[in-house]
PDB file of C-alpha atoms and ligand atoms in Angstrom:
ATOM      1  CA  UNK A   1       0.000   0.000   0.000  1.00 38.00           C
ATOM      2  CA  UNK A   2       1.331   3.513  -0.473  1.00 39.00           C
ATOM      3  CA  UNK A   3       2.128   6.232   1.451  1.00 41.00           C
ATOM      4  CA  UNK A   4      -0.393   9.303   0.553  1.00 44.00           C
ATOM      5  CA  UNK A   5       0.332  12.483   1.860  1.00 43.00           C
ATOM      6  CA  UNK A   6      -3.098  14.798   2.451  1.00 43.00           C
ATOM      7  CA  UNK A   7      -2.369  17.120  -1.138  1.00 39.00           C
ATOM      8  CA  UNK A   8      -4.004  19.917  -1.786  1.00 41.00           C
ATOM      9  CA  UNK A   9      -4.848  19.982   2.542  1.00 43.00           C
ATOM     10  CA  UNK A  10      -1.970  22.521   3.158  1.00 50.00           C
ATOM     11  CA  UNK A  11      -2.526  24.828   6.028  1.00 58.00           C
ATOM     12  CA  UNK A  12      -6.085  22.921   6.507  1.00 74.00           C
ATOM     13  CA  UNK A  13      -6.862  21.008  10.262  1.00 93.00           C
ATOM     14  CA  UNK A  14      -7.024  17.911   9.393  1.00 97.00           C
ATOM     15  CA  UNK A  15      -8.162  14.702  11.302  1.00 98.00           C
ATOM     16  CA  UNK A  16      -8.138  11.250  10.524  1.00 98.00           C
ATOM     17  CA  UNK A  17     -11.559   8.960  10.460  1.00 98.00           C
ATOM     18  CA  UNK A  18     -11.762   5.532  10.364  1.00 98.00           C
ATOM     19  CA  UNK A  19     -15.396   3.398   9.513  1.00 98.00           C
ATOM     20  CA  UNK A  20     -15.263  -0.240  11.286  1.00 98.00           C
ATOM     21  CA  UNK A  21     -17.875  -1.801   9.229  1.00 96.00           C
ATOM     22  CA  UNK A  22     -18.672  -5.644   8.496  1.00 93.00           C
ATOM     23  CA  UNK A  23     -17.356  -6.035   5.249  1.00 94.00           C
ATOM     24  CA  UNK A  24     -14.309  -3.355   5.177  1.00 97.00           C
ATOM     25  CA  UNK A  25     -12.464  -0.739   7.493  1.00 98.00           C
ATOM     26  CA  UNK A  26     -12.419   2.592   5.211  1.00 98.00           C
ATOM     27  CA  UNK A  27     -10.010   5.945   6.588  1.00 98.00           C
ATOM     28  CA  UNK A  28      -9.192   8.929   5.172  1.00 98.00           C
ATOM     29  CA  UNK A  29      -7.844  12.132   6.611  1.00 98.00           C
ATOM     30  CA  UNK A  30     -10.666  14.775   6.890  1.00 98.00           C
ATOM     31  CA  UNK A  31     -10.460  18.797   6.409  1.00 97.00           C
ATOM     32  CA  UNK A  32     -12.361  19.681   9.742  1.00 97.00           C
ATOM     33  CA  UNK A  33     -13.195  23.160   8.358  1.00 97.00           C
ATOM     34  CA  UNK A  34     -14.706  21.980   4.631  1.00 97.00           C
ATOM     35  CA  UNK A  35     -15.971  18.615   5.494  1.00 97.00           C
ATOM     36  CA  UNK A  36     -14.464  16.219   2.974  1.00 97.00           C
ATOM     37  CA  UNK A  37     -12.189  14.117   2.578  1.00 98.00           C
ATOM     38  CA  UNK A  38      -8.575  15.396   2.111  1.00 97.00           C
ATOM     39  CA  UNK A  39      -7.028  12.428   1.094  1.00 96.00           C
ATOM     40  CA  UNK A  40      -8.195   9.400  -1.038  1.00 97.00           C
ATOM     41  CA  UNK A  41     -10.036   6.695   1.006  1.00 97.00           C
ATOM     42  CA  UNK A  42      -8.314   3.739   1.904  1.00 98.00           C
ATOM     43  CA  UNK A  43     -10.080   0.504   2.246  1.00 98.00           C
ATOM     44  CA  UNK A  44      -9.023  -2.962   4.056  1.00 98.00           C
ATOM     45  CA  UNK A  45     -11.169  -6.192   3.924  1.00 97.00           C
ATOM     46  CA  UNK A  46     -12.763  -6.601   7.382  1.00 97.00           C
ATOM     47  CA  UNK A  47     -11.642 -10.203   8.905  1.00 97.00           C
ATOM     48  CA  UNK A  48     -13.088 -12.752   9.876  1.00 96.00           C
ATOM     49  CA  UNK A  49     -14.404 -13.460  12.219  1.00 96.00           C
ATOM     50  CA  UNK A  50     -14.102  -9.955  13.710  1.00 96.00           C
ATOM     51  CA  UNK A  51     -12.951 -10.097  16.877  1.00 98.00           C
ATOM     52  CA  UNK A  52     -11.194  -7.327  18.827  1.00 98.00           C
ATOM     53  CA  UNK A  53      -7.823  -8.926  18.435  1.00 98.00           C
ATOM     54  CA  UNK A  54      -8.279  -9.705  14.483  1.00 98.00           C
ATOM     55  CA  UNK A  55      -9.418  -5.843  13.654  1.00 98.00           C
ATOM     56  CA  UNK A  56      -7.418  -4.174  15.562  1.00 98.00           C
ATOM     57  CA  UNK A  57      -3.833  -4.312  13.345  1.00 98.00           C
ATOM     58  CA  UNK A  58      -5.973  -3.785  10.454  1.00 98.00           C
ATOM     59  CA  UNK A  59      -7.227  -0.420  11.356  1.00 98.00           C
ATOM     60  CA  UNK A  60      -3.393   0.009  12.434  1.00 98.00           C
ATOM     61  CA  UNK A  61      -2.852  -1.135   9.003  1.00 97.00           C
ATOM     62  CA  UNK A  62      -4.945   1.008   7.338  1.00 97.00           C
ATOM     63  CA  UNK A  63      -3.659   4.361   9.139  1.00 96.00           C
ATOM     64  CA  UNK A  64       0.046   3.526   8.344  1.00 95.00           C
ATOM     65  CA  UNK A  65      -1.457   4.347   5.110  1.00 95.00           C
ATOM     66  CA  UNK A  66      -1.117   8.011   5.709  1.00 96.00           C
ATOM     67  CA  UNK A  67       0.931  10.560   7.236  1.00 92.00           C
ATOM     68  CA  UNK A  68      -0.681  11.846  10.672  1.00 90.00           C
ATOM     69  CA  UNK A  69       0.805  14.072  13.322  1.00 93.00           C
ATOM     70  CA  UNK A  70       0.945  13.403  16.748  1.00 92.00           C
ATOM     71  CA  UNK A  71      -1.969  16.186  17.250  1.00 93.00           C
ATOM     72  CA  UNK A  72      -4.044  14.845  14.659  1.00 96.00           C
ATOM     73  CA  UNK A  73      -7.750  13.670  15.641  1.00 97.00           C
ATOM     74  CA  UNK A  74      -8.455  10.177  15.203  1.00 98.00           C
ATOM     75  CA  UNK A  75     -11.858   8.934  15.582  1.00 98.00           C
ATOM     76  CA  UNK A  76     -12.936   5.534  15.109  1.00 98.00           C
ATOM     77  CA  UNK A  77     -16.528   4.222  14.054  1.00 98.00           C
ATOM     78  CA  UNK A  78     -17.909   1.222  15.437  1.00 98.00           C
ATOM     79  CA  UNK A  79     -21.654  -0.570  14.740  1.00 97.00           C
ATOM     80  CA  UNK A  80     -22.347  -0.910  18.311  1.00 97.00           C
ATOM     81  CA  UNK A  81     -23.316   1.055  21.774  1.00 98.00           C
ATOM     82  CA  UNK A  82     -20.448   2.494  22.676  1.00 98.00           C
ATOM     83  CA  UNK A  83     -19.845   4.580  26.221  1.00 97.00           C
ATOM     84  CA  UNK A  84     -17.377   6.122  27.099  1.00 95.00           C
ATOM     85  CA  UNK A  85     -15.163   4.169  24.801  1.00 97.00           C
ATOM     86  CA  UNK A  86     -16.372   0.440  25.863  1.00 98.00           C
ATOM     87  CA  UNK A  87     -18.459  -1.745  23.324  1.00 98.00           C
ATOM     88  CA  UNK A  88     -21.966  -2.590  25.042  1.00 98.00           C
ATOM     89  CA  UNK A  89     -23.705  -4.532  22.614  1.00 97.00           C
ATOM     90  CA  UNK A  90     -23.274  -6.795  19.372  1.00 95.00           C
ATOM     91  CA  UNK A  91     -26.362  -6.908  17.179  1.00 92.00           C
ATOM     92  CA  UNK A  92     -24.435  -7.802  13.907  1.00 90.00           C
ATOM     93  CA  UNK A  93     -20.941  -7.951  15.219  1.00 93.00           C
ATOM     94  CA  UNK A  94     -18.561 -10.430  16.550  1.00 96.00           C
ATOM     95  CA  UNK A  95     -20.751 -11.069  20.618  1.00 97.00           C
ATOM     96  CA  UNK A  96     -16.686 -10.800  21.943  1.00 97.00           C
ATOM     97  CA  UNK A  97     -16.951  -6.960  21.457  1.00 98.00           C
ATOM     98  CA  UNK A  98     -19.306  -6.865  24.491  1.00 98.00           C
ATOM     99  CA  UNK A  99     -17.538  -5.134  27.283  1.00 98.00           C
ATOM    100  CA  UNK A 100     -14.468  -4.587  25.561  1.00 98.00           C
ATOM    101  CA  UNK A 101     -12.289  -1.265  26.096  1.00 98.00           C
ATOM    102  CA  UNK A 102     -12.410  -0.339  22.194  1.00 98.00           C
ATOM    103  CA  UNK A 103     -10.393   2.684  22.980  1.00 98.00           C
ATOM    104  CA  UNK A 104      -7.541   1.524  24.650  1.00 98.00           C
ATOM    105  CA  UNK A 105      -7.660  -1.765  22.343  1.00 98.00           C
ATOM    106  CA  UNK A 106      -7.249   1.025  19.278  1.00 98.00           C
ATOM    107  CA  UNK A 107      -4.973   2.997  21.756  1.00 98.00           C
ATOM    108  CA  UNK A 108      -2.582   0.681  22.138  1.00 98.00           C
ATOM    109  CA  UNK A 109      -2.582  -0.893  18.204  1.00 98.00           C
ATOM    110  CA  UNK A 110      -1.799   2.648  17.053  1.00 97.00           C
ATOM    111  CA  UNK A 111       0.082   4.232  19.722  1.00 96.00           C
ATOM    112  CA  UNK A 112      -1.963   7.225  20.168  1.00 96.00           C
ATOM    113  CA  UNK A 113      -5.104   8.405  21.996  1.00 96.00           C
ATOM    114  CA  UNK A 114      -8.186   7.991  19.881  1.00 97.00           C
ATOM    115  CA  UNK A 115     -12.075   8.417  19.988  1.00 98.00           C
ATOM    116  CA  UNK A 116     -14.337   5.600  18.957  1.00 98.00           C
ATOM    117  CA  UNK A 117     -18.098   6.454  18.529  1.00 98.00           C
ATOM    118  CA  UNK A 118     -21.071   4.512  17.627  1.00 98.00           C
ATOM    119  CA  UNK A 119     -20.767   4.946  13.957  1.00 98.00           C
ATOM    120  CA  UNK A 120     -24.520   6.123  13.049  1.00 98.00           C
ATOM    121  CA  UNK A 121     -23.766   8.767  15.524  1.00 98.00           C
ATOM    122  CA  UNK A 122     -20.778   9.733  13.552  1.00 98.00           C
ATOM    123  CA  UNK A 123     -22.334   9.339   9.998  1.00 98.00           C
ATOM    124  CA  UNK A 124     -25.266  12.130  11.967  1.00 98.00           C
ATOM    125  CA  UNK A 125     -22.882  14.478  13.424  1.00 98.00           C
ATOM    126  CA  UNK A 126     -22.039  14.976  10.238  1.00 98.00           C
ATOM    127  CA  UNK A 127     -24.761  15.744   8.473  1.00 98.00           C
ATOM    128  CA  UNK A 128     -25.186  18.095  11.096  1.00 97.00           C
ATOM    129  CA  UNK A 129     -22.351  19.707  10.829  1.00 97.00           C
ATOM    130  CA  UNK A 130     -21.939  19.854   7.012  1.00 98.00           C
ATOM    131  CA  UNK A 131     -24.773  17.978   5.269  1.00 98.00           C
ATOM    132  CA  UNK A 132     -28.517  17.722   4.931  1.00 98.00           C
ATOM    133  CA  UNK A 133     -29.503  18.924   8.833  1.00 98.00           C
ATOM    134  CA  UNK A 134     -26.426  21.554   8.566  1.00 97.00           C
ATOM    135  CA  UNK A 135     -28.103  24.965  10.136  1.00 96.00           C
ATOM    136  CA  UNK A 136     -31.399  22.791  11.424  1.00 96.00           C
ATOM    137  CA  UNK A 137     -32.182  23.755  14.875  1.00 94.00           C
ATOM    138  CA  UNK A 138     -33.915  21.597  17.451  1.00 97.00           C
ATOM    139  CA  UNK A 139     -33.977  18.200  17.310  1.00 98.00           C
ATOM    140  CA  UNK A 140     -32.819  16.213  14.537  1.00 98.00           C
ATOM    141  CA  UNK A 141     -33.086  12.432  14.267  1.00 98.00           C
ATOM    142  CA  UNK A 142     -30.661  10.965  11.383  1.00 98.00           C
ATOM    143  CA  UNK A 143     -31.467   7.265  10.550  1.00 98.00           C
ATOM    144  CA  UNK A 144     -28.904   5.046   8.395  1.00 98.00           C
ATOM    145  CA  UNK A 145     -30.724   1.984   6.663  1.00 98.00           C
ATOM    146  CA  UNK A 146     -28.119  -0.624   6.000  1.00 97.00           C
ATOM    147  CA  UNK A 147     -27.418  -4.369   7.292  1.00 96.00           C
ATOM    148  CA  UNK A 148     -29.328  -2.912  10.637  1.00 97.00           C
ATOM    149  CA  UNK A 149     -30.708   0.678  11.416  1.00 98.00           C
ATOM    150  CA  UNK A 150     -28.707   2.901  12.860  1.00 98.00           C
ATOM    151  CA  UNK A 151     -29.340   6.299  14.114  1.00 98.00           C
ATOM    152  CA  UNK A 152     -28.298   9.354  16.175  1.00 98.00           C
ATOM    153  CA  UNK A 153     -30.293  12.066  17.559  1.00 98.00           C
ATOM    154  CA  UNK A 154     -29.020  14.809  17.819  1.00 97.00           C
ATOM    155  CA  UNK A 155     -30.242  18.514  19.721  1.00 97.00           C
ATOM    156  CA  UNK A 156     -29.398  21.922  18.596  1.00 96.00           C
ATOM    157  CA  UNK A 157     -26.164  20.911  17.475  1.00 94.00           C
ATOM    158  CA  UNK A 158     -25.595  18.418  20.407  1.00 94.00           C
ATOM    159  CA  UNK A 159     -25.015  14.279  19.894  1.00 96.00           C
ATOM    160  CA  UNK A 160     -27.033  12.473  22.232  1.00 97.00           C
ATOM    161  CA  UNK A 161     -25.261   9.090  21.894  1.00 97.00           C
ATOM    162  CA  UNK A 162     -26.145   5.544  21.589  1.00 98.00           C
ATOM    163  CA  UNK A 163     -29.737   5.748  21.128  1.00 98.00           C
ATOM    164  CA  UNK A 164     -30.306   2.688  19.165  1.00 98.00           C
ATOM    165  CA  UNK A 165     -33.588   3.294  17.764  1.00 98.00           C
ATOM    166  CA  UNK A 166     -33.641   0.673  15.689  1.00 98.00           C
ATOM    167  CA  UNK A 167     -33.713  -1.873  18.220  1.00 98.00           C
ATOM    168  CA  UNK A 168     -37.762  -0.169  18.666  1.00 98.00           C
ATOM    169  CA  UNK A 169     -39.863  -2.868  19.849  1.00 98.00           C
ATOM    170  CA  UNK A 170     -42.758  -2.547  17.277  1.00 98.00           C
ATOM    171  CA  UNK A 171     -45.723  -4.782  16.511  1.00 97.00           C
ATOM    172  CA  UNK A 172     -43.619  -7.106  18.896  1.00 98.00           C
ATOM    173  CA  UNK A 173     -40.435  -7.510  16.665  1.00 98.00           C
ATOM    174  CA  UNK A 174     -37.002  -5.583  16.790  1.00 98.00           C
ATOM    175  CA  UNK A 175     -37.753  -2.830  14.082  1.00 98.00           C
ATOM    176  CA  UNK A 176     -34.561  -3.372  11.839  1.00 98.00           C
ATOM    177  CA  UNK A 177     -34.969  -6.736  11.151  1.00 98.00           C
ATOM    178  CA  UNK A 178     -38.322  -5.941   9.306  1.00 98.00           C
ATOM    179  CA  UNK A 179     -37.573  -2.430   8.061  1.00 98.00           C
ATOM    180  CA  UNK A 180     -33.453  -2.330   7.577  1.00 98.00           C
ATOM    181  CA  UNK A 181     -32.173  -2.283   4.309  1.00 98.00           C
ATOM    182  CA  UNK A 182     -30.829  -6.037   4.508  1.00 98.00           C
ATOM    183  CA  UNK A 183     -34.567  -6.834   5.590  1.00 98.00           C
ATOM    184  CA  UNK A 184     -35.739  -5.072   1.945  1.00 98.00           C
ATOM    185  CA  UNK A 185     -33.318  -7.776   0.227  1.00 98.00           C
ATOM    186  CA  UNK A 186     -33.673 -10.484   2.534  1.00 98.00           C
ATOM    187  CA  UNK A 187     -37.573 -10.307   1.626  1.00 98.00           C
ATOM    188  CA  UNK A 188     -37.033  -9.479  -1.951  1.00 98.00           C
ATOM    189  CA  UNK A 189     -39.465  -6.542  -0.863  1.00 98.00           C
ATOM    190  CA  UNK A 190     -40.634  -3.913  -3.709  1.00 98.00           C
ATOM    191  CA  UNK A 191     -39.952  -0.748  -3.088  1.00 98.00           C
ATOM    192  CA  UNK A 192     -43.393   0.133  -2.038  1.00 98.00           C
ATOM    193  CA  UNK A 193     -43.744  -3.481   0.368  1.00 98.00           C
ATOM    194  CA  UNK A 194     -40.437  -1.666   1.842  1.00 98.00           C
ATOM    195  CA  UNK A 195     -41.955   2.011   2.173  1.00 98.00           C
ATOM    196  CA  UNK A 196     -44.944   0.281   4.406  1.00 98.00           C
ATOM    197  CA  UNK A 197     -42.690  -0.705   6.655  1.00 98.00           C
ATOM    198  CA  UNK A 198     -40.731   2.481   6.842  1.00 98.00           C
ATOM    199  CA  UNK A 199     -43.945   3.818   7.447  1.00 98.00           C
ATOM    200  CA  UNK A 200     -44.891   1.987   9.996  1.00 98.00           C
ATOM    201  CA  UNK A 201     -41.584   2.885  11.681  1.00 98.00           C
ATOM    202  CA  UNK A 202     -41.087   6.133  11.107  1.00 98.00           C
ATOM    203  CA  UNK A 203     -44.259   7.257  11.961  1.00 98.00           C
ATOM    204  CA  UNK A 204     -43.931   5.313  15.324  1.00 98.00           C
ATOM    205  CA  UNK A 205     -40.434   7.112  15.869  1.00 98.00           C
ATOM    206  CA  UNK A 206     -41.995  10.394  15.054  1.00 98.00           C
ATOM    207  CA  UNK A 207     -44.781  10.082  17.849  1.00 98.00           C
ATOM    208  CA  UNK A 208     -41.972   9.369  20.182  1.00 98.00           C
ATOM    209  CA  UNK A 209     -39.513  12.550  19.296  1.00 98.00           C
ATOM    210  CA  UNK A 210     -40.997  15.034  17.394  1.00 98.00           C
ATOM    211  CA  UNK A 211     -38.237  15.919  15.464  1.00 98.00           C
ATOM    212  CA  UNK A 212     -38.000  18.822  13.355  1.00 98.00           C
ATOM    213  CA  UNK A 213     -36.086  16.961  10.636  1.00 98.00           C
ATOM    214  CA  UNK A 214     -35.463  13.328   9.830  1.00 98.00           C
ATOM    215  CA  UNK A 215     -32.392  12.221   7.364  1.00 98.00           C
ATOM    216  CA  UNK A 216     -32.168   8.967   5.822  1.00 98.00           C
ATOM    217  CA  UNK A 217     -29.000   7.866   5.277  1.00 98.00           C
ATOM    218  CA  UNK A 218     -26.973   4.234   4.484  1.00 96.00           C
ATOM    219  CA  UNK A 219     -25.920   3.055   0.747  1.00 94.00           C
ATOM    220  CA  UNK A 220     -29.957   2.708  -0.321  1.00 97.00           C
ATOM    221  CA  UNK A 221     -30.512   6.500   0.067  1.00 97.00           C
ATOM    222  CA  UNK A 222     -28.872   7.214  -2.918  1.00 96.00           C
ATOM    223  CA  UNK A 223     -31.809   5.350  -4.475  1.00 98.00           C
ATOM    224  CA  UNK A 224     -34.363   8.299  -1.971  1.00 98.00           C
ATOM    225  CA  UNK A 225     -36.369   8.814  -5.021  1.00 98.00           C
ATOM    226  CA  UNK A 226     -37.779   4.628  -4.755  1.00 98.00           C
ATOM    227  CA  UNK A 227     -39.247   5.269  -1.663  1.00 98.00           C
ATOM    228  CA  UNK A 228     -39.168   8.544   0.452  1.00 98.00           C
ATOM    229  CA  UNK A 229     -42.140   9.748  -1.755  1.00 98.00           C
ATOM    230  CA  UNK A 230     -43.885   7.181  -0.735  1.00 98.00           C
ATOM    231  CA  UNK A 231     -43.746   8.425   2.844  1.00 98.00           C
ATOM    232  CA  UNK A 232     -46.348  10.324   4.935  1.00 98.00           C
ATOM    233  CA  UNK A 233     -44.937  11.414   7.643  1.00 98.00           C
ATOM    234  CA  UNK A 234     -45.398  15.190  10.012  1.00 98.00           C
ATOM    235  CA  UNK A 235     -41.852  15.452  10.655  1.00 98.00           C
ATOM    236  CA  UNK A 236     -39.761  16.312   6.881  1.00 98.00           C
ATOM    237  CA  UNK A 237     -37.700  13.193   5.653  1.00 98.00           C
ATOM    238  CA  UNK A 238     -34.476  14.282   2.918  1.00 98.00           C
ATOM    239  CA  UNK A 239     -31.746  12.042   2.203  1.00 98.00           C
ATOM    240  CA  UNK A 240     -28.480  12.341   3.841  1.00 98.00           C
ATOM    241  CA  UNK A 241     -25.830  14.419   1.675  1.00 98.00           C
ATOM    242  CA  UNK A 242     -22.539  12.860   2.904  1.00 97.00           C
ATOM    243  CA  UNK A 243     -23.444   8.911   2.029  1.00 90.00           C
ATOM    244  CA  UNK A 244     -20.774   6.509   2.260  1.00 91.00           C
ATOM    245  CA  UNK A 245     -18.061   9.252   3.681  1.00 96.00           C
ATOM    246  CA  UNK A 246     -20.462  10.370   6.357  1.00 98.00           C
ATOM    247  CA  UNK A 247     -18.965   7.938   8.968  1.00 98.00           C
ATOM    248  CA  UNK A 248     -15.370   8.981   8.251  1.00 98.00           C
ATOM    249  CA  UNK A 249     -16.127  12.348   8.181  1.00 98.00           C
ATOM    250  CA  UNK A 250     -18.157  12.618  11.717  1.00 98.00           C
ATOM    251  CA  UNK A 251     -15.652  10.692  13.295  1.00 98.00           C
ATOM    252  CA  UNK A 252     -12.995  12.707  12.922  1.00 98.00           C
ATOM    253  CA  UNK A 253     -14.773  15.828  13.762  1.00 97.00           C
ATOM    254  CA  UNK A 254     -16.175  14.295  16.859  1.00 97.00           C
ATOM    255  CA  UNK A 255     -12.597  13.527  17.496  1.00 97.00           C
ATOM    256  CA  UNK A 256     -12.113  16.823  17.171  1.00 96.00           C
ATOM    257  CA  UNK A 257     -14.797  18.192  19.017  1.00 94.00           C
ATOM    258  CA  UNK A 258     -13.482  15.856  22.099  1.00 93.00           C
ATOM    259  CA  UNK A 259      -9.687  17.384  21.778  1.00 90.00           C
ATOM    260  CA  UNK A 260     -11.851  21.145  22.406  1.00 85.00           C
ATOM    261  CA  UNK A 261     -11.798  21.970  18.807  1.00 68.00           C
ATOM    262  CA  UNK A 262     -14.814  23.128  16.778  1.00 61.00           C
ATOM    263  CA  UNK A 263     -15.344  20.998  14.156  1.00 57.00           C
ATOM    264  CA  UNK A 264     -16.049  24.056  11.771  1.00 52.00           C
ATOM    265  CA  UNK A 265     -13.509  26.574  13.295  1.00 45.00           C
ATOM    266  CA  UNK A 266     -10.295  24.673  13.757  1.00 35.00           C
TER     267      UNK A 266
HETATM  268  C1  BGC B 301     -26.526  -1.478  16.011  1.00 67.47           C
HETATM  269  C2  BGC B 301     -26.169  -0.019  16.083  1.00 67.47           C
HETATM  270  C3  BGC B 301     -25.633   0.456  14.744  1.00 67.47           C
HETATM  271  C4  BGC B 301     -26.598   0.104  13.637  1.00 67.47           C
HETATM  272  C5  BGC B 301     -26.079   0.491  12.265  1.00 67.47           C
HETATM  273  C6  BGC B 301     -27.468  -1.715  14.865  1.00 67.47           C
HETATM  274  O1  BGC B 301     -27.768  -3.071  14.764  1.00 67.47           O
HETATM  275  O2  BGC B 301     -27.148  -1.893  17.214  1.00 67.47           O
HETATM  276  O3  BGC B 301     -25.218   0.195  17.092  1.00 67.47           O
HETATM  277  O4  BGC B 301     -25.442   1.836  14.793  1.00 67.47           O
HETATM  278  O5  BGC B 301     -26.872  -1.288  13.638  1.00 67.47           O
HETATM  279  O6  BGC B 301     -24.860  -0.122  11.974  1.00 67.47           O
END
């Protein structure tokens, strides 16, 4: 793998994200002030099975890729609950994350502090901060749609971690596996068998928050047009803006935001 310097990034803050996801680990450094990506991605096939000790050199792996100073934010997505740095659940991810110290597991790979975040929180910080709830006030509820749901709420500007809304108990089943995006395929559901079962979740969601904007993001959103129409919800419901580099992109700035920096005036 080569070495890639962050071009074009001179004089920019940069931090470093990193997306833990089932199939591959993706990093790239980040330009805190503009919200992209400052460096091409890199990408490493996730192992398996993916245990704590298996992923951990790859993510090392996968930041020897670039060039990062000592006072660099890293942040570090992960599909799970994560406080304070510990994993606290494993809905589609190896059960030996449970109660593990992801940060000083990371920590100690890379030889450096880092932040690791519950990675739809990351992927909705940053459409806060730079995408499709950037300037919304109040409460904003961004939902990813991929192998489960993910989501992060998040309050004038403030995360409110870990809120796993897609573990919702509805019509007495766990709400992502009927209405994620693996359920869709699983099912071999048409868009608009899909849509009824977003509707029946969102709308249940939206009686529980009251949000003043929902965003839909994951890899199906970039196919919105199939079935946000066919939505009819209160609360407005856009597609996310950031997609696939949402993840990367929030956890660095969260990183950021931990080290006292904000995101959009370092
Ligand atoms: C997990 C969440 C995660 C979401 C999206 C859910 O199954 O419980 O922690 O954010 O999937 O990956």
């Amino acid at each position: 793998m080569s070495t890639s310097t962050p071009a074009g990034a001179r004089g920019a803050r940069l931090g470093l994200g990193v997306d833990i996801g089932g199939s591959g680990i993706k990093a790239a450094p980040v330009d805190l002030a503009a919200g992209h990506f400052a460096a091409e991605r890199v990408r490493e096939v996730t192992p398996q099975p993916a245990t704590p000790a298996a992923v951990a050199p790859v993510v090392a792996q996968v930041l020897a890729s670039f060039e990062v100073a000592d006072d660099t934010p890293v942040g570090i997505t992960f599909p799970a609950v994560i406080q304070h740095g510990i994993a606290r659940s494993a809905a589609n991810v190896d059960d030996s994350w449970i109660g593990t110290d992801a940060e000083a597991l990371f920590a100690d790979a890379l030889g450096r502090d880092v932040l690791v975040v519950n990675d739809a929180d990351a992927a909705g910080y940053a459409e806060t901060v730079f995408g499709a709830a950037k300037g919304v006030h109040g409460v904003v509820l961004v939902t990813t749609l991929g192998t489960g749901i993910g989501s992060a709420l998040i309050v004038d500007g403030k995360l409110v971690p870990n809120t796993e809304l897609g573990h919702l108990e509805i019509d007495g089943h766990d709400a992502e596996k009927k209405a994620a995006d693996a359920a869709r395929e699983r099912h071999d559901l048409s868009w608009s068998q899909w849509a009824k079962r977003l509707q029946r979740y969102y709308s249940h969601v939206e009686d529980l928050l009251w949000p003043d904007l929902i965003v839909v993001g994951g890899g199906v959103s970039k196919k919105h047009e199939k079935f946000l129409p066919l939505l009819d919800l209160r609360t407005p419901i856009v597609p996310a803006q950031l997609r696939n580099d949402a993840g990367i992109i929030g956890a660095a700035s969260l990183a950021a935001a931990a080290a006292g920096r904000d995101p959009r005036e370092v």
